mmCIF file of C-alpha atoms in Angstrom:
data_model
loop_
_atom_site.group_PDB
_atom_site.id
_atom_site.type_symbol
_atom_site.label_atom_id
_atom_site.label_comp_id
_atom_site.label_asym_id
_atom_site.label_seq_id
_atom_site.Cartn_x
_atom_site.Cartn_y
_atom_site.Cartn_z
ATOM 1 C CA MET A 661 -147.624 80.929 -18.079
ATOM 2 C CA ALA A 662 -148.886 78.576 -20.777
ATOM 3 C CA THR A 663 -150.420 78.153 -24.181
ATOM 4 C CA VAL A 664 -154.078 77.536 -24.873
ATOM 5 C CA ASN A 665 -153.968 73.794 -24.292
ATOM 6 C CA THR A 666 -151.630 71.548 -22.442
ATOM 7 C CA ASN A 667 -150.786 69.466 -25.498
ATOM 8 C CA LEU A 668 -148.991 72.477 -26.950
ATOM 9 C CA ILE A 669 -146.601 72.518 -23.989
ATOM 10 C CA VAL A 670 -143.891 69.927 -24.585
ATOM 11 C CA PRO A 671 -142.068 69.612 -21.227
ATOM 12 C CA GLU A 672 -138.713 68.728 -22.805
ATOM 13 C CA VAL A 673 -138.861 71.731 -25.127
ATOM 14 C CA TYR A 674 -139.987 74.056 -22.370
ATOM 15 C CA ALA A 675 -137.216 72.771 -20.054
ATOM 16 C CA GLU A 676 -134.611 73.405 -22.741
ATOM 17 C CA LEU A 677 -135.977 76.929 -23.203
ATOM 18 C CA VAL A 678 -135.560 77.535 -19.470
ATOM 19 C CA ARG A 679 -132.024 76.139 -19.464
ATOM 20 C CA GLU A 680 -130.972 78.388 -22.334
ATOM 21 C CA LYS A 681 -132.279 81.416 -20.468
ATOM 22 C CA ILE A 682 -130.542 80.402 -17.223
ATOM 23 C CA ALA A 683 -127.127 80.692 -18.871
ATOM 24 C CA GLY A 684 -127.257 84.473 -19.042
ATOM 25 C CA ARG A 685 -128.596 84.948 -15.510
ATOM 26 C CA VAL A 686 -125.846 83.462 -13.327
ATOM 27 C CA GLN A 687 -122.726 85.408 -12.359
ATOM 28 C CA VAL A 688 -120.625 83.078 -10.196
ATOM 29 C CA GLY A 689 -122.529 79.976 -11.288
ATOM 30 C CA GLN A 690 -121.437 80.468 -14.902
ATOM 31 C CA PHE A 691 -117.893 79.490 -13.904
ATOM 32 C CA MET A 692 -118.774 76.114 -12.427
ATOM 33 C CA LYS A 693 -117.189 72.986 -13.885
ATOM 34 C CA THR A 694 -119.593 70.162 -14.714
ATOM 35 C CA VAL A 695 -118.164 67.073 -13.026
ATOM 36 C CA SER A 696 -120.618 64.360 -14.098
ATOM 37 C CA THR A 697 -124.316 63.575 -14.486
ATOM 38 C CA LEU A 698 -126.330 63.484 -11.291
ATOM 39 C CA GLN A 699 -127.417 60.107 -9.914
ATOM 40 C CA GLY A 700 -129.072 59.511 -6.570
ATOM 41 C CA ASN A 701 -131.923 60.886 -4.519
ATOM 42 C CA VAL A 702 -132.509 64.275 -2.906
ATOM 43 C CA GLY A 703 -130.734 64.465 0.455
ATOM 44 C CA GLU A 704 -128.134 61.858 -0.480
ATOM 45 C CA THR A 705 -124.526 62.930 -0.854
ATOM 46 C CA VAL A 706 -122.305 62.811 -3.905
ATOM 47 C CA THR A 707 -118.505 62.862 -3.977
ATOM 48 C CA PHE A 708 -116.377 65.503 -5.698
ATOM 49 C CA PRO A 709 -112.609 65.391 -6.317
ATOM 50 C CA TYR A 710 -110.844 68.059 -4.259
ATOM 51 C CA TRP A 711 -107.325 69.407 -4.753
ATOM 52 C CA ALA A 712 -105.587 70.469 -1.554
ATOM 53 C CA TYR A 713 -103.617 73.725 -1.508
ATOM 54 C CA ILE A 714 -99.836 73.271 -1.207
ATOM 55 C CA GLY A 715 -99.458 76.247 1.158
ATOM 56 C CA ASP A 716 -98.308 79.868 0.988
ATOM 57 C CA ALA A 717 -94.836 80.827 -0.161
ATOM 58 C CA GLU A 718 -92.277 81.464 2.606
ATOM 59 C CA ASP A 719 -88.965 83.265 2.915
ATOM 60 C CA TRP A 720 -86.096 81.249 1.444
ATOM 61 C CA THR A 721 -82.340 81.538 1.991
ATOM 62 C CA VAL A 722 -80.365 81.317 -1.224
ATOM 63 C CA GLY A 723 -78.065 78.315 -1.203
ATOM 64 C CA THR A 724 -80.318 76.177 0.965
ATOM 65 C CA ALA A 725 -82.706 73.486 -0.200
ATOM 66 C CA MET A 726 -86.275 74.574 -0.839
ATOM 67 C CA ASP A 727 -89.111 72.690 0.809
ATOM 68 C CA ALA A 728 -91.195 70.419 -1.407
ATOM 69 C CA THR A 729 -94.540 68.732 -1.042
ATOM 70 C CA GLN A 730 -96.698 66.512 -3.193
ATOM 71 C CA ILE A 731 -99.892 67.775 -4.715
ATOM 72 C CA LYS A 732 -102.689 66.027 -2.892
ATOM 73 C CA GLN A 733 -106.131 65.067 -4.128
ATOM 74 C CA THR A 734 -108.803 64.214 -1.619
ATOM 75 C CA THR A 735 -112.564 64.192 -1.905
ATOM 76 C CA THR A 736 -115.395 66.309 -0.608
ATOM 77 C CA THR A 737 -119.098 65.567 -0.482
ATOM 78 C CA ALA A 738 -122.202 67.641 -1.120
ATOM 79 C CA ALA A 739 -125.873 66.939 -0.676
ATOM 80 C CA ILE A 740 -128.149 66.598 -3.672
ATOM 81 C CA LYS A 741 -130.455 69.615 -3.707
ATOM 82 C CA ALA A 742 -133.947 70.035 -5.095
ATOM 83 C CA ILE A 743 -135.063 73.544 -6.030
ATOM 84 C CA ALA A 744 -138.243 74.802 -7.655
ATOM 85 C CA ALA A 745 -139.266 78.075 -9.266
ATOM 86 C CA PRO A 746 -142.743 79.366 -8.428
ATOM 87 C CA GLY A 747 -145.347 77.760 -10.659
ATOM 88 C CA VAL A 748 -146.886 80.108 -13.195
ATOM 89 C CA GLU A 749 -150.628 80.158 -14.004
ATOM 90 C CA VAL A 750 -152.213 81.471 -17.172
ATOM 91 C CA TYR A 751 -155.840 81.369 -18.277
ATOM 92 C CA ASP A 752 -156.538 80.633 -21.918
ATOM 93 C CA TYR A 753 -158.348 83.960 -22.191
ATOM 94 C CA ASP A 754 -155.268 85.901 -21.041
ATOM 95 C CA ASP A 755 -152.986 83.926 -23.320
ATOM 96 C CA GLN A 756 -155.185 84.512 -26.365
ATOM 97 C CA VAL A 757 -156.066 88.154 -25.750
ATOM 98 C CA ALA A 758 -152.994 89.606 -23.992
ATOM 99 C CA MET A 759 -150.106 90.884 -26.075
ATOM 100 C CA GLY A 760 -146.790 89.039 -25.933
ATOM 101 C CA ASN A 761 -145.653 85.415 -25.777
ATOM 102 C CA ALA A 762 -146.877 83.980 -22.475
ATOM 103 C CA LEU A 763 -144.865 80.757 -22.741
ATOM 104 C CA ASN A 764 -141.625 82.599 -23.429
ATOM 105 C CA GLU A 765 -142.275 84.995 -20.546
ATOM 106 C CA ALA A 766 -142.952 82.078 -18.189
ATOM 107 C CA ALA A 767 -139.713 80.372 -19.209
ATOM 108 C CA SER A 768 -137.797 83.627 -18.787
ATOM 109 C CA GLN A 769 -139.109 84.315 -15.292
ATOM 110 C CA GLN A 770 -138.671 80.735 -14.081
ATOM 111 C CA ALA A 771 -135.146 80.728 -15.524
ATOM 112 C CA ILE A 772 -134.319 83.878 -13.540
ATOM 113 C CA SER A 773 -135.750 82.291 -10.400
ATOM 114 C CA ILE A 774 -133.711 79.085 -10.791
ATOM 115 C CA ALA A 775 -130.553 80.908 -11.894
ATOM 116 C CA ARG A 776 -130.557 83.143 -8.830
ATOM 117 C CA LYS A 777 -130.819 80.117 -6.555
ATOM 118 C CA ILE A 778 -128.010 78.288 -8.373
ATOM 119 C CA ASP A 779 -125.894 81.441 -8.148
ATOM 120 C CA THR A 780 -126.587 81.800 -4.411
ATOM 121 C CA ASP A 781 -125.483 78.204 -3.812
ATOM 122 C CA ALA A 782 -122.343 78.666 -5.942
ATOM 123 C CA ILE A 783 -121.443 81.806 -3.980
ATOM 124 C CA ALA A 784 -121.966 79.947 -0.699
ATOM 125 C CA ALA A 785 -119.535 77.247 -1.864
ATOM 126 C CA ALA A 786 -116.969 79.843 -2.969
ATOM 127 C CA TYR A 787 -117.306 81.623 0.391
ATOM 128 C CA THR A 788 -115.804 78.556 2.137
ATOM 129 C CA THR A 789 -112.401 79.117 0.503
ATOM 130 C CA PRO A 790 -109.426 79.122 2.896
ATOM 131 C CA LEU A 791 -107.765 81.980 0.981
ATOM 132 C CA LYS A 792 -108.806 85.374 2.307
ATOM 133 C CA VAL A 793 -107.721 89.021 2.214
ATOM 134 C CA ALA A 794 -109.128 91.527 4.729
ATOM 135 C CA LEU A 795 -110.354 94.873 3.406
ATOM 136 C CA ALA A 796 -109.476 97.962 5.432
ATOM 137 C CA ASP A 797 -112.848 99.480 4.482
ATOM 138 C CA ALA A 798 -115.832 97.139 4.158
ATOM 139 C CA THR A 799 -117.428 99.432 1.566
ATOM 140 C CA ALA A 800 -114.403 100.087 -0.669
ATOM 141 C CA VAL A 801 -111.451 98.281 -2.191
ATOM 142 C CA THR A 802 -108.039 99.637 -3.127
ATOM 143 C CA GLN A 803 -105.801 98.741 -6.019
ATOM 144 C CA ASP A 804 -103.226 97.412 -3.544
ATOM 145 C CA GLU A 805 -105.836 95.103 -1.990
ATOM 146 C CA LEU A 806 -106.721 93.635 -5.382
ATOM 147 C CA LEU A 807 -103.018 93.120 -6.059
ATOM 148 C CA ALA A 808 -102.680 91.488 -2.630
ATOM 149 C CA ALA A 809 -105.439 89.049 -3.588
ATOM 150 C CA LEU A 810 -103.561 88.151 -6.760
ATOM 151 C CA GLY A 811 -100.428 87.835 -4.647
ATOM 152 C CA VAL A 812 -102.068 84.999 -2.723
ATOM 153 C CA TYR A 813 -101.762 82.915 -5.902
ATOM 154 C CA GLY A 814 -98.006 83.507 -6.045
ATOM 155 C CA ASP A 815 -96.876 83.179 -9.649
ATOM 156 C CA GLU A 816 -99.984 81.182 -10.604
ATOM 157 C CA ARG A 817 -101.954 84.231 -11.690
ATOM 158 C CA ASP A 818 -101.914 84.242 -15.476
ATOM 159 C CA ALA A 819 -104.967 85.756 -17.099
ATOM 160 C CA ALA A 820 -105.410 82.355 -18.783
ATOM 161 C CA ASP A 821 -106.010 80.852 -15.320
ATOM 162 C CA PHE A 822 -109.172 82.979 -15.257
ATOM 163 C CA SER A 823 -110.326 82.278 -18.825
ATOM 164 C CA ASN A 824 -113.393 80.568 -17.357
ATOM 165 C CA GLY A 825 -113.343 82.640 -14.185
ATOM 166 C CA ALA A 826 -113.376 86.265 -13.125
ATOM 167 C CA ILE A 827 -113.136 88.819 -10.362
ATOM 168 C CA VAL A 828 -116.727 88.970 -9.129
ATOM 169 C CA MET A 829 -117.672 91.879 -6.885
ATOM 170 C CA HIS A 830 -120.704 93.537 -5.342
ATOM 171 C CA SER A 831 -121.610 96.785 -7.089
ATOM 172 C CA THR A 832 -120.646 98.649 -3.896
ATOM 173 C CA PHE A 833 -117.021 98.328 -5.015
ATOM 174 C CA ALA A 834 -117.549 99.507 -8.603
ATOM 175 C CA SER A 835 -116.831 103.149 -7.789
ATOM 176 C CA SER A 836 -113.519 102.130 -6.229
ATOM 177 C CA LEU A 837 -112.583 100.278 -9.409
ATOM 178 C CA TYR A 838 -113.369 103.243 -11.655
ATOM 179 C CA GLY A 839 -110.705 105.247 -9.801
ATOM 180 C CA MET A 840 -107.882 102.737 -10.298
ATOM 181 C CA ASP A 841 -105.134 103.350 -12.828
ATOM 182 C CA LEU A 842 -104.789 99.632 -13.510
ATOM 183 C CA PHE A 843 -108.445 99.560 -14.552
ATOM 184 C CA THR A 844 -108.931 102.841 -16.391
ATOM 185 C CA SER A 845 -105.646 104.312 -17.635
ATOM 186 C CA ARG A 846 -104.811 103.480 -21.240
ATOM 187 C CA GLU A 847 -101.428 105.086 -20.651
ATOM 188 C CA ARG A 848 -100.577 101.907 -18.719
ATOM 189 C CA THR A 849 -99.774 98.591 -20.435
ATOM 190 C CA THR A 850 -102.411 96.889 -18.274
ATOM 191 C CA VAL A 851 -105.420 98.380 -20.084
ATOM 192 C CA ALA A 852 -105.885 97.437 -23.734
ATOM 193 C CA SER A 853 -106.433 100.177 -26.268
ATOM 194 C CA GLY A 854 -110.059 100.323 -27.339
ATOM 195 C CA SER A 855 -111.277 98.443 -24.270
ATOM 196 C CA ASP A 856 -114.735 99.080 -22.844
ATOM 197 C CA ASN A 857 -113.680 99.195 -19.201
ATOM 198 C CA GLY A 858 -116.405 100.786 -17.121
ATOM 199 C CA ILE A 859 -119.204 99.868 -19.543
ATOM 200 C CA THR A 860 -121.327 96.992 -18.240
ATOM 201 C CA LYS A 861 -121.976 94.203 -20.773
ATOM 202 C CA ASN A 862 -123.642 91.004 -19.559
ATOM 203 C CA GLY A 863 -122.492 91.823 -16.035
ATOM 204 C CA VAL A 864 -118.857 92.397 -17.102
ATOM 205 C CA ILE A 865 -117.654 95.959 -16.500
ATOM 206 C CA GLY A 866 -114.126 95.527 -17.848
ATOM 207 C CA SER A 867 -110.910 93.800 -16.899
ATOM 208 C CA PHE A 868 -108.227 94.141 -14.247
ATOM 209 C CA LEU A 869 -104.798 92.925 -15.410
ATOM 210 C CA GLY A 870 -106.532 90.921 -18.114
ATOM 211 C CA ILE A 871 -109.094 89.313 -15.789
ATOM 212 C CA ASP A 872 -112.782 90.018 -16.398
ATOM 213 C CA VAL A 873 -114.553 91.939 -13.646
ATOM 214 C CA VAL A 874 -118.182 90.903 -13.091
ATOM 215 C CA LEU A 875 -120.779 92.617 -10.895
ATOM 216 C CA SER A 876 -123.160 90.616 -8.720
ATOM 217 C CA ASP A 877 -125.102 92.052 -5.811
ATOM 218 C CA ARG A 878 -125.628 88.535 -4.475
ATOM 219 C CA LEU A 879 -122.114 88.795 -3.013
ATOM 220 C CA TYR A 880 -123.450 90.087 0.275
ATOM 221 C CA ASP A 881 -123.248 88.726 3.825
ATOM 222 C CA ALA A 882 -126.572 89.506 5.514
ATOM 223 C CA THR A 883 -125.159 88.565 8.929
ATOM 224 C CA THR A 884 -122.373 91.159 8.960
ATOM 225 C CA GLN A 885 -124.191 93.368 6.426
ATOM 226 C CA GLU A 886 -121.114 93.531 4.233
ATOM 227 C CA ALA A 887 -120.500 93.150 0.531
ATOM 228 C CA PHE A 888 -117.541 91.095 -0.639
ATOM 229 C CA ILE A 889 -115.362 90.188 -3.631
ATOM 230 C CA LEU A 890 -114.354 86.809 -5.050
ATOM 231 C CA PHE A 891 -111.400 85.991 -7.295
ATOM 232 C CA VAL A 892 -112.545 82.817 -9.079
ATOM 233 C CA LYS A 893 -110.051 80.702 -11.028
ATOM 234 C CA ASN A 894 -110.940 78.089 -13.631
ATOM 235 C CA ASP A 895 -112.458 74.845 -12.326
ATOM 236 C CA SER A 896 -112.683 76.083 -8.735
ATOM 237 C CA ILE A 897 -116.341 75.153 -8.198
ATOM 238 C CA GLY A 898 -117.828 71.915 -9.448
ATOM 239 C CA TRP A 899 -121.412 70.936 -9.917
ATOM 240 C CA ILE A 900 -123.335 67.837 -10.919
ATOM 241 C CA PRO A 901 -126.600 68.896 -12.612
ATOM 242 C CA LYS A 902 -129.427 67.032 -14.263
ATOM 243 C CA GLU A 903 -129.487 67.198 -18.038
ATOM 244 C CA ALA A 904 -132.016 70.069 -17.944
ATOM 245 C CA PRO A 905 -134.561 71.639 -15.588
ATOM 246 C CA PHE A 906 -137.696 69.508 -15.227
ATOM 247 C CA ALA A 907 -140.898 71.109 -16.475
ATOM 248 C CA GLU A 908 -144.468 69.890 -16.252
ATOM 249 C CA ALA A 909 -147.842 71.428 -17.103
ATOM 250 C CA ALA A 910 -150.991 70.869 -15.052
ATOM 251 C CA ARG A 911 -154.296 71.545 -16.752
ATOM 252 C CA ASP A 912 -157.533 72.568 -15.068
ATOM 253 C CA ALA A 913 -160.031 72.249 -17.908
ATOM 254 C CA SER A 914 -162.931 73.515 -15.763
ATOM 255 C CA LYS A 915 -161.216 76.910 -15.567
ATOM 256 C CA ARG A 916 -159.329 76.727 -18.871
ATOM 257 C CA LEU A 917 -156.227 77.283 -16.778
ATOM 258 C CA THR A 918 -152.718 75.864 -17.234
ATOM 259 C CA THR A 919 -150.042 75.899 -14.523
ATOM 260 C CA VAL A 920 -146.396 75.295 -15.459
ATOM 261 C CA TYR A 921 -144.029 73.954 -12.815
ATOM 262 C CA CYS A 922 -140.239 73.958 -13.173
ATOM 263 C CA SER A 923 -137.667 72.380 -10.852
ATOM 264 C CA GLU A 924 -134.045 71.211 -10.824
ATOM 265 C CA PHE A 925 -131.818 68.696 -9.024
ATOM 266 C CA TYR A 926 -128.090 69.313 -8.566
ATOM 267 C CA ALA A 927 -125.152 69.184 -6.183
ATOM 268 C CA LEU A 928 -122.206 71.576 -6.063
ATOM 269 C CA SER A 929 -119.017 72.030 -4.069
ATOM 270 C CA LEU A 930 -115.665 73.809 -3.919
ATOM 271 C CA LEU A 931 -113.157 71.806 -5.998
ATOM 272 C CA ARG A 932 -109.863 73.600 -5.287
ATOM 273 C CA GLU A 933 -108.433 75.050 -2.099
ATOM 274 C CA ASP A 934 -106.205 77.358 -4.128
ATOM 275 C CA GLY A 935 -108.751 78.539 -6.698
ATOM 276 C CA ILE A 936 -110.752 81.239 -4.946
ATOM 277 C CA VAL A 937 -109.736 84.269 -2.869
ATOM 278 C CA LEU A 938 -112.298 86.086 -0.711
ATOM 279 C CA LEU A 939 -111.924 89.814 0.009
ATOM 280 C CA LYS A 940 -114.120 91.192 2.770
ATOM 281 C CA GLY A 941 -114.063 93.594 5.693
ATOM 282 C CA THR A 942 -114.969 90.981 8.317
ATOM 283 C CA LEU A 943 -113.484 87.631 7.300
ATOM 284 C CA PRO A 944 -115.186 84.369 8.281
ATOM 285 C CA SER A 945 -113.298 82.117 10.675
ATOM 286 C CA ALA A 946 -111.434 79.178 9.191
#
C-alpha cells in the first residue's frame, strides 16, 4: 500500500518501518545472535563459528580421575537467502478516500510476511540440534519431560543462560503446562509471587523455573504431523542480516497506482551444539 505519489515514499524510511514491526512478530527468530553484516551474493555460502558439544555426563567412580576434553570451535556454512513479501498495490483514490493509514498497514503486513519466513528458517536451524528428548505423548508434555530436557544441559541451566532465549512450544502443549505445579503453584519457590503465568503477553505465557515460555504454532512438523518444543539458550542461533529490509516503490502514473515491494537478504545457522534441546514425539534421525 502506498501514499498518493511515489515521491512521498522514502524507501529507507519505509524499510526501517518494516524492520521495527518485524521485531514483535518473530518467536524463535528474536533469539538469534547477529554475527556480522552480510556480504556476498544470493546462493553463495557464508561461514559461521560453531562450538562443538563436549558430550553428555557419564557415571564417575569417586577416587578415579575424571575425563577431560578441550572445548572445540569449528565452523559451519549457510547459504545466503533472498526472501520477498508479496508486493502491495494501492490506488491513489483508495489511499485518499479510505480510512486508515495505508502506508503503515502495508509496512505492518509486509513485516508479518517477512518475520514469519525468518522465524520458519530459524526454527529449521534449531531443529538440527543433536540434543533431543522423546515425548511419550506427541500431543502433551509432562513436568518430568521438561525437567529431563533441562537435565540434558547438566549444571549449565541457569535462568541467566536463557536471558536471550526461552522455552518455545506449540500451543498444543499449553494445556499441559497449565497443569504443572512448577508453572502455576505459588506455594512453590519456583513461581514468583505476583507473576502472570498463564496470561499471554507478546507470545510469553509465563516462566518455568525462571525461563520464559513462548508460544509459536510454527513449531510443527508437517511430515509427521507433530508439534514440538525447543529449549533455546543464548547465542544458539546466529544470523547475518542486511542492515534493513529493502523497499522500493513502483509507480504506474496511467492508473495512479503505486506498488511497494519489500525483500531481505540473510543467512542463518545453528551456532552451538549444546544450546538447543528438541522435545518431540517422533525424533529426527541424527
